[in-house]
């Protein structure tokens, strides 16, 4: 994002060929990764609630949709950004399970983390996102909901691939 096209560029939000990145200015990665992660998520949360930010990023996000297609991950991809997508999967899991997975991921990276704190933060984020005025966290009416709480990642991938093959036969 450049400032001429988007006033958000100066606020730590940028886009590159990999997607959209939000990183608070003045917060270096040399700090503990969990601090950086928490600070970064807080920055993103505040920006995501700003309707000007949402409007500025919508066209950019939608511009990524071109042949042969894309896989988009996000809390309002199926309801707001790509409402006409051929296949929408709303992947969910309990806050406790998502916290456990994140905990293991961070521990494997050598980080000190608090499972109870992670669980609380995830539950609070879910509640905030489900009750926000702009683009609340809800599955699209035509989305297929997969609760992955008790599923290994391989089973989730297999199910999504099966859905994609059934819904997108010309692309197999």
JSON list of C-alpha atoms in Angstrom, two decimals:
[
{"chain": "A", "resi": 1, "resn": "UNK", "atom": "CA", "xyz": [0.00, 0.00, 0.00]},
{"chain": "A", "resi": 2, "resn": "UNK", "atom": "CA", "xyz": [1.44, 3.37, -0.85]},
{"chain": "A", "resi": 3, "resn": "UNK", "atom": "CA", "xyz": [0.30, 6.57, 0.85]},
{"chain": "A", "resi": 4, "resn": "UNK", "atom": "CA", "xyz": [-0.91, 8.04, -2.42]},
{"chain": "A", "resi": 5, "resn": "UNK", "atom": "CA", "xyz": [-3.40, 5.20, -2.80]},
{"chain": "A", "resi": 6, "resn": "UNK", "atom": "CA", "xyz": [-4.04, 4.39, 0.83]},
{"chain": "A", "resi": 7, "resn": "UNK", "atom": "CA", "xyz": [-3.53, 6.52, 3.93]},
{"chain": "A", "resi": 8, "resn": "UNK", "atom": "CA", "xyz": [-2.92, 3.34, 5.95]},
{"chain": "A", "resi": 9, "resn": "UNK", "atom": "CA", "xyz": [0.59, 2.78, 4.61]},
{"chain": "A", "resi": 10, "resn": "UNK", "atom": "CA", "xyz": [2.10, 5.05, 7.25]},
{"chain": "A", "resi": 11, "resn": "UNK", "atom": "CA", "xyz": [0.35, 3.09, 9.99]},
{"chain": "A", "resi": 12, "resn": "UNK", "atom": "CA", "xyz": [2.28, -0.16, 9.68]},
{"chain": "A", "resi": 13, "resn": "UNK", "atom": "CA", "xyz": [0.00, -1.77, 7.09]},
{"chain": "A", "resi": 14, "resn": "UNK", "atom": "CA", "xyz": [1.54, -2.85, 3.81]},
{"chain": "A", "resi": 15, "resn": "UNK", "atom": "CA", "xyz": [0.83, -5.20, 0.97]},
{"chain": "A", "resi": 16, "resn": "UNK", "atom": "CA", "xyz": [3.25, -7.27, -1.02]},
{"chain": "A", "resi": 17, "resn": "UNK", "atom": "CA", "xyz": [3.03, -10.28, -3.33]},
{"chain": "A", "resi": 18, "resn": "UNK", "atom": "CA", "xyz": [2.39, -12.52, -0.30]},
{"chain": "A", "resi": 19, "resn": "UNK", "atom": "CA", "xyz": [-0.61, -10.60, 1.05]},
{"chain": "A", "resi": 20, "resn": "UNK", "atom": "CA", "xyz": [-1.37, -7.89, 3.57]},
{"chain": "A", "resi": 21, "resn": "UNK", "atom": "CA", "xyz": [0.87, -7.36, 6.59]},
{"chain": "A", "resi": 22, "resn": "UNK", "atom": "CA", "xyz": [0.12, -5.24, 9.64]},
{"chain": "A", "resi": 23, "resn": "UNK", "atom": "CA", "xyz": [3.10, -4.47, 11.82]},
{"chain": "A", "resi": 24, "resn": "UNK", "atom": "CA", "xyz": [3.12, -1.69, 14.40]},
{"chain": "A", "resi": 25, "resn": "UNK", "atom": "CA", "xyz": [5.81, 0.92, 13.85]},
{"chain": "A", "resi": 26, "resn": "UNK", "atom": "CA", "xyz": [8.50, 1.09, 16.47]},
{"chain": "A", "resi": 27, "resn": "UNK", "atom": "CA", "xyz": [8.08, -2.51, 17.57]},
{"chain": "A", "resi": 28, "resn": "UNK", "atom": "CA", "xyz": [11.07, -4.58, 16.59]},
{"chain": "A", "resi": 29, "resn": "UNK", "atom": "CA", "xyz": [11.17, -8.34, 16.31]},
{"chain": "A", "resi": 30, "resn": "UNK", "atom": "CA", "xyz": [14.20, -8.47, 18.57]},
{"chain": "A", "resi": 31, "resn": "UNK", "atom": "CA", "xyz": [11.80, -8.46, 21.53]},
{"chain": "A", "resi": 32, "resn": "UNK", "atom": "CA", "xyz": [10.47, -11.78, 22.69]},
{"chain": "A", "resi": 33, "resn": "UNK", "atom": "CA", "xyz": [8.35, -13.28, 19.92]},
{"chain": "A", "resi": 34, "resn": "UNK", "atom": "CA", "xyz": [5.29, -13.76, 22.13]},
{"chain": "A", "resi": 35, "resn": "UNK", "atom": "CA", "xyz": [5.42, -10.05, 23.05]},
{"chain": "A", "resi": 36, "resn": "UNK", "atom": "CA", "xyz": [5.73, -9.15, 19.37]},
{"chain": "A", "resi": 37, "resn": "UNK", "atom": "CA", "xyz": [2.90, -11.51, 18.48]},
{"chain": "A", "resi": 38, "resn": "UNK", "atom": "CA", "xyz": [0.62, -10.12, 21.20]},
{"chain": "A", "resi": 39, "resn": "UNK", "atom": "CA", "xyz": [1.45, -6.49, 20.29]},
{"chain": "A", "resi": 40, "resn": "UNK", "atom": "CA", "xyz": [0.97, -7.22, 16.60]},
{"chain": "A", "resi": 41, "resn": "UNK", "atom": "CA", "xyz": [-2.42, -8.86, 17.22]},
{"chain": "A", "resi": 42, "resn": "UNK", "atom": "CA", "xyz": [-3.55, -5.90, 19.32]},
{"chain": "A", "resi": 43, "resn": "UNK", "atom": "CA", "xyz": [-2.50, -3.55, 16.51]},
{"chain": "A", "resi": 44, "resn": "UNK", "atom": "CA", "xyz": [-4.40, -5.62, 13.95]},
{"chain": "A", "resi": 45, "resn": "UNK", "atom": "CA", "xyz": [-7.46, -5.84, 16.22]},
{"chain": "A", "resi": 46, "resn": "UNK", "atom": "CA", "xyz": [-7.66, -2.06, 16.57]},
{"chain": "A", "resi": 47, "resn": "UNK", "atom": "CA", "xyz": [-7.18, -1.54, 12.85]},
{"chain": "A", "resi": 48, "resn": "UNK", "atom": "CA", "xyz": [-9.71, -4.24, 11.91]},
{"chain": "A", "resi": 49, "resn": "UNK", "atom": "CA", "xyz": [-12.38, -2.41, 13.89]},
{"chain": "A", "resi": 50, "resn": "UNK", "atom": "CA", "xyz": [-11.75, 0.81, 11.94]},
{"chain": "A", "resi": 51, "resn": "UNK", "atom": "CA", "xyz": [-14.26, 1.04, 9.08]},
{"chain": "A", "resi": 52, "resn": "UNK", "atom": "CA", "xyz": [-11.85, 3.20, 7.05]},
{"chain": "A", "resi": 53, "resn": "UNK", "atom": "CA", "xyz": [-9.24, 0.44, 7.21]},
{"chain": "A", "resi": 54, "resn": "UNK", "atom": "CA", "xyz": [-11.76, -2.22, 6.25]},
{"chain": "A", "resi": 55, "resn": "UNK", "atom": "CA", "xyz": [-12.95, -0.18, 3.26]},
{"chain": "A", "resi": 56, "resn": "UNK", "atom": "CA", "xyz": [-9.41, 0.61, 2.10]},
{"chain": "A", "resi": 57, "resn": "UNK", "atom": "CA", "xyz": [-8.33, -3.03, 2.25]},
{"chain": "A", "resi": 58, "resn": "UNK", "atom": "CA", "xyz": [-11.46, -4.56, 0.71]},
{"chain": "A", "resi": 59, "resn": "UNK", "atom": "CA", "xyz": [-10.67, -3.64, -2.91]},
{"chain": "A", "resi": 60, "resn": "UNK", "atom": "CA", "xyz": [-7.07, -4.75, -2.46]},
{"chain": "A", "resi": 61, "resn": "UNK", "atom": "CA", "xyz": [-8.14, -8.10, -1.03]},
{"chain": "A", "resi": 62, "resn": "UNK", "atom": "CA", "xyz": [-10.68, -8.60, -3.81]},
{"chain": "A", "resi": 63, "resn": "UNK", "atom": "CA", "xyz": [-8.01, -7.84, -6.42]},
{"chain": "A", "resi": 64, "resn": "UNK", "atom": "CA", "xyz": [-6.27, -11.09, -5.45]},
{"chain": "A", "resi": 65, "resn": "UNK", "atom": "CA", "xyz": [-9.20, -13.09, -6.88]},
{"chain": "A", "resi": 66, "resn": "UNK", "atom": "CA", "xyz": [-8.17, -14.06, -10.39]},
{"chain": "A", "resi": 67, "resn": "UNK", "atom": "CA", "xyz": [-7.69, -17.19, -12.43]},
{"chain": "A", "resi": 68, "resn": "UNK", "atom": "CA", "xyz": [-6.95, -19.92, -11.59]},
{"chain": "A", "resi": 69, "resn": "UNK", "atom": "CA", "xyz": [-8.40, -18.96, -8.18]},
{"chain": "A", "resi": 70, "resn": "UNK", "atom": "CA", "xyz": [-7.15, -18.58, -4.67]},
{"chain": "A", "resi": 71, "resn": "UNK", "atom": "CA", "xyz": [-7.45, -19.87, -1.15]},
{"chain": "A", "resi": 72, "resn": "UNK", "atom": "CA", "xyz": [-8.20, -17.06, 1.29]},
{"chain": "A", "resi": 73, "resn": "UNK", "atom": "CA", "xyz": [-8.02, -17.31, 5.04]},
{"chain": "A", "resi": 74, "resn": "UNK", "atom": "CA", "xyz": [-9.72, -14.80, 7.27]},
{"chain": "A", "resi": 75, "resn": "UNK", "atom": "CA", "xyz": [-12.65, -14.09, 9.49]},
{"chain": "A", "resi": 76, "resn": "UNK", "atom": "CA", "xyz": [-14.79, -12.35, 6.86]},
{"chain": "A", "resi": 77, "resn": "UNK", "atom": "CA", "xyz": [-13.52, -13.84, 3.62]},
{"chain": "A", "resi": 78, "resn": "UNK", "atom": "CA", "xyz": [-16.73, -15.72, 2.79]},
{"chain": "A", "resi": 79, "resn": "UNK", "atom": "CA", "xyz": [-19.20, -13.10, 3.99]},
{"chain": "A", "resi": 80, "resn": "UNK", "atom": "CA", "xyz": [-17.61, -9.81, 2.88]},
{"chain": "A", "resi": 81, "resn": "UNK", "atom": "CA", "xyz": [-14.46, -10.14, 0.80]},
{"chain": "A", "resi": 82, "resn": "UNK", "atom": "CA", "xyz": [-15.42, -13.05, -1.49]},
{"chain": "A", "resi": 83, "resn": "UNK", "atom": "CA", "xyz": [-19.19, -13.50, -1.06]},
{"chain": "A", "resi": 84, "resn": "UNK", "atom": "CA", "xyz": [-19.49, -15.16, -4.49]},
{"chain": "A", "resi": 85, "resn": "UNK", "atom": "CA", "xyz": [-16.79, -17.78, -3.91]},
{"chain": "A", "resi": 86, "resn": "UNK", "atom": "CA", "xyz": [-17.61, -21.21, -5.34]},
{"chain": "A", "resi": 87, "resn": "UNK", "atom": "CA", "xyz": [-16.53, -22.96, -2.15]},
{"chain": "A", "resi": 88, "resn": "UNK", "atom": "CA", "xyz": [-16.58, -21.49, 1.35]},
{"chain": "A", "resi": 89, "resn": "UNK", "atom": "CA", "xyz": [-15.34, -23.48, 4.30]},
{"chain": "A", "resi": 90, "resn": "UNK", "atom": "CA", "xyz": [-15.82, -22.09, 7.78]},
{"chain": "A", "resi": 91, "resn": "UNK", "atom": "CA", "xyz": [-13.20, -23.88, 9.82]},
{"chain": "A", "resi": 92, "resn": "UNK", "atom": "CA", "xyz": [-13.75, -23.76, 13.56]},
{"chain": "A", "resi": 93, "resn": "UNK", "atom": "CA", "xyz": [-12.53, -25.39, 16.75]},
{"chain": "A", "resi": 94, "resn": "UNK", "atom": "CA", "xyz": [-13.07, -24.71, 20.42]},
{"chain": "A", "resi": 95, "resn": "UNK", "atom": "CA", "xyz": [-11.08, -21.84, 21.94]},
{"chain": "A", "resi": 96, "resn": "UNK", "atom": "CA", "xyz": [-9.42, -24.37, 24.24]},
{"chain": "A", "resi": 97, "resn": "UNK", "atom": "CA", "xyz": [-8.27, -26.55, 21.35]},
{"chain": "A", "resi": 98, "resn": "UNK", "atom": "CA", "xyz": [-7.04, -23.59, 19.30]},
{"chain": "A", "resi": 99, "resn": "UNK", "atom": "CA", "xyz": [-5.12, -22.33, 22.34]},
{"chain": "A", "resi": 100, "resn": "UNK", "atom": "CA", "xyz": [-3.62, -25.79, 22.89]},
{"chain": "A", "resi": 101, "resn": "UNK", "atom": "CA", "xyz": [-2.48, -25.94, 19.25]},
{"chain": "A", "resi": 102, "resn": "UNK", "atom": "CA", "xyz": [-1.01, -22.43, 19.39]},
{"chain": "A", "resi": 103, "resn": "UNK", "atom": "CA", "xyz": [0.68, -23.26, 22.70]},
{"chain": "A", "resi": 104, "resn": "UNK", "atom": "CA", "xyz": [2.39, -26.31, 21.19]},
{"chain": "A", "resi": 105, "resn": "UNK", "atom": "CA", "xyz": [3.41, -24.30, 18.14]},
{"chain": "A", "resi": 106, "resn": "UNK", "atom": "CA", "xyz": [4.97, -21.53, 20.25]},
{"chain": "A", "resi": 107, "resn": "UNK", "atom": "CA", "xyz": [6.65, -23.97, 22.64]},
{"chain": "A", "resi": 108, "resn": "UNK", "atom": "CA", "xyz": [8.17, -25.84, 19.68]},
{"chain": "A", "resi": 109, "resn": "UNK", "atom": "CA", "xyz": [9.60, -22.49, 18.55]},
{"chain": "A", "resi": 110, "resn": "UNK", "atom": "CA", "xyz": [11.23, -22.10, 21.96]},
{"chain": "A", "resi": 111, "resn": "UNK", "atom": "CA", "xyz": [8.90, -19.45, 23.30]},
{"chain": "A", "resi": 112, "resn": "UNK", "atom": "CA", "xyz": [7.59, -19.09, 26.82]},
{"chain": "A", "resi": 113, "resn": "UNK", "atom": "CA", "xyz": [3.80, -19.10, 26.74]},
{"chain": "A", "resi": 114, "resn": "UNK", "atom": "CA", "xyz": [0.93, -19.32, 29.18]},
{"chain": "A", "resi": 115, "resn": "UNK", "atom": "CA", "xyz": [-1.82, -21.71, 28.03]},
{"chain": "A", "resi": 116, "resn": "UNK", "atom": "CA", "xyz": [-4.49, -20.11, 30.25]},
{"chain": "A", "resi": 117, "resn": "UNK", "atom": "CA", "xyz": [-3.64, -16.65, 28.89]},
{"chain": "A", "resi": 118, "resn": "UNK", "atom": "CA", "xyz": [-3.73, -17.91, 25.28]},
{"chain": "A", "resi": 119, "resn": "UNK", "atom": "CA", "xyz": [-7.12, -19.53, 25.89]},
{"chain": "A", "resi": 120, "resn": "UNK", "atom": "CA", "xyz": [-8.53, -16.35, 27.41]},
{"chain": "A", "resi": 121, "resn": "UNK", "atom": "CA", "xyz": [-7.18, -14.16, 24.59]},
{"chain": "A", "resi": 122, "resn": "UNK", "atom": "CA", "xyz": [-8.64, -16.42, 21.90]},
{"chain": "A", "resi": 123, "resn": "UNK", "atom": "CA", "xyz": [-12.05, -16.56, 23.61]},
{"chain": "A", "resi": 124, "resn": "UNK", "atom": "CA", "xyz": [-12.07, -12.77, 24.04]},
{"chain": "A", "resi": 125, "resn": "UNK", "atom": "CA", "xyz": [-11.14, -12.23, 20.39]},
{"chain": "A", "resi": 126, "resn": "UNK", "atom": "CA", "xyz": [-13.88, -14.60, 19.25]},
{"chain": "A", "resi": 127, "resn": "UNK", "atom": "CA", "xyz": [-16.45, -12.77, 21.38]},
{"chain": "A", "resi": 128, "resn": "UNK", "atom": "CA", "xyz": [-15.34, -9.34, 20.15]},
{"chain": "A", "resi": 129, "resn": "UNK", "atom": "CA", "xyz": [-15.33, -10.46, 16.53]},
{"chain": "A", "resi": 130, "resn": "UNK", "atom": "CA", "xyz": [-18.72, -12.17, 16.77]},
{"chain": "A", "resi": 131, "resn": "UNK", "atom": "CA", "xyz": [-20.30, -9.03, 18.24]},
{"chain": "A", "resi": 132, "resn": "UNK", "atom": "CA", "xyz": [-18.66, -6.27, 16.21]},
{"chain": "A", "resi": 133, "resn": "UNK", "atom": "CA", "xyz": [-20.86, -4.10, 14.02]},
{"chain": "A", "resi": 134, "resn": "UNK", "atom": "CA", "xyz": [-18.74, -4.38, 10.87]},
{"chain": "A", "resi": 135, "resn": "UNK", "atom": "CA", "xyz": [-18.30, -7.86, 9.42]},
{"chain": "A", "resi": 136, "resn": "UNK", "atom": "CA", "xyz": [-19.06, -9.93, 12.51]},
{"chain": "A", "resi": 137, "resn": "UNK", "atom": "CA", "xyz": [-17.53, -13.38, 12.78]},
{"chain": "A", "resi": 138, "resn": "UNK", "atom": "CA", "xyz": [-20.23, -15.65, 11.37]},
{"chain": "A", "resi": 139, "resn": "UNK", "atom": "CA", "xyz": [-20.14, -18.35, 8.72]},
{"chain": "A", "resi": 140, "resn": "UNK", "atom": "CA", "xyz": [-21.54, -17.38, 5.35]},
{"chain": "A", "resi": 141, "resn": "UNK", "atom": "CA", "xyz": [-25.01, -18.82, 4.86]},
{"chain": "A", "resi": 142, "resn": "UNK", "atom": "CA", "xyz": [-23.65, -21.06, 2.09]},
{"chain": "A", "resi": 143, "resn": "UNK", "atom": "CA", "xyz": [-20.43, -22.04, 3.90]},
{"chain": "A", "resi": 144, "resn": "UNK", "atom": "CA", "xyz": [-19.66, -25.60, 4.91]},
{"chain": "A", "resi": 145, "resn": "UNK", "atom": "CA", "xyz": [-18.79, -25.58, 8.61]},
{"chain": "A", "resi": 146, "resn": "UNK", "atom": "CA", "xyz": [-16.06, -27.95, 9.75]},
{"chain": "A", "resi": 147, "resn": "UNK", "atom": "CA", "xyz": [-15.47, -28.26, 13.48]},
{"chain": "A", "resi": 148, "resn": "UNK", "atom": "CA", "xyz": [-11.87, -29.40, 13.71]},
{"chain": "A", "resi": 149, "resn": "UNK", "atom": "CA", "xyz": [-11.72, -29.59, 17.50]},
{"chain": "A", "resi": 150, "resn": "UNK", "atom": "CA", "xyz": [-11.25, -33.36, 17.54]},
{"chain": "A", "resi": 151, "resn": "UNK", "atom": "CA", "xyz": [-9.67, -33.71, 14.08]},
{"chain": "A", "resi": 152, "resn": "UNK", "atom": "CA", "xyz": [-6.00, -34.07, 13.22]},
{"chain": "A", "resi": 153, "resn": "UNK", "atom": "CA", "xyz": [-4.76, -31.62, 10.59]},
{"chain": "A", "resi": 154, "resn": "UNK", "atom": "CA", "xyz": [-4.49, -34.41, 8.00]},
{"chain": "A", "resi": 155, "resn": "UNK", "atom": "CA", "xyz": [-8.20, -35.19, 8.36]},
{"chain": "A", "resi": 156, "resn": "UNK", "atom": "CA", "xyz": [-9.14, -31.52, 8.01]},
{"chain": "A", "resi": 157, "resn": "UNK", "atom": "CA", "xyz": [-7.01, -31.21, 4.87]},
{"chain": "A", "resi": 158, "resn": "UNK", "atom": "CA", "xyz": [-8.52, -34.38, 3.41]},
{"chain": "A", "resi": 159, "resn": "UNK", "atom": "CA", "xyz": [-12.05, -33.13, 4.03]},
{"chain": "A", "resi": 160, "resn": "UNK", "atom": "CA", "xyz": [-11.38, -29.71, 2.50]},
{"chain": "A", "resi": 161, "resn": "UNK", "atom": "CA", "xyz": [-9.70, -31.30, -0.52]},
{"chain": "A", "resi": 162, "resn": "UNK", "atom": "CA", "xyz": [-12.65, -33.64, -0.98]},
{"chain": "A", "resi": 163, "resn": "UNK", "atom": "CA", "xyz": [-15.04, -30.66, -0.88]},
{"chain": "A", "resi": 164, "resn": "UNK", "atom": "CA", "xyz": [-12.88, -28.75, -3.36]},
{"chain": "A", "resi": 165, "resn": "UNK", "atom": "CA", "xyz": [-12.72, -31.68, -5.76]},
{"chain": "A", "resi": 166, "resn": "UNK", "atom": "CA", "xyz": [-16.49, -32.12, -5.61]},
{"chain": "A", "resi": 167, "resn": "UNK", "atom": "CA", "xyz": [-17.23, -28.42, -6.02]},
{"chain": "A", "resi": 168, "resn": "UNK", "atom": "CA", "xyz": [-14.50, -27.60, -8.52]},
{"chain": "A", "resi": 169, "resn": "UNK", "atom": "CA", "xyz": [-14.34, -30.66, -10.83]},
{"chain": "A", "resi": 170, "resn": "UNK", "atom": "CA", "xyz": [-12.97, -28.73, -13.83]},
{"chain": "A", "resi": 171, "resn": "UNK", "atom": "CA", "xyz": [-9.86, -27.82, -11.85]},
{"chain": "A", "resi": 172, "resn": "UNK", "atom": "CA", "xyz": [-8.84, -31.35, -10.80]}
]
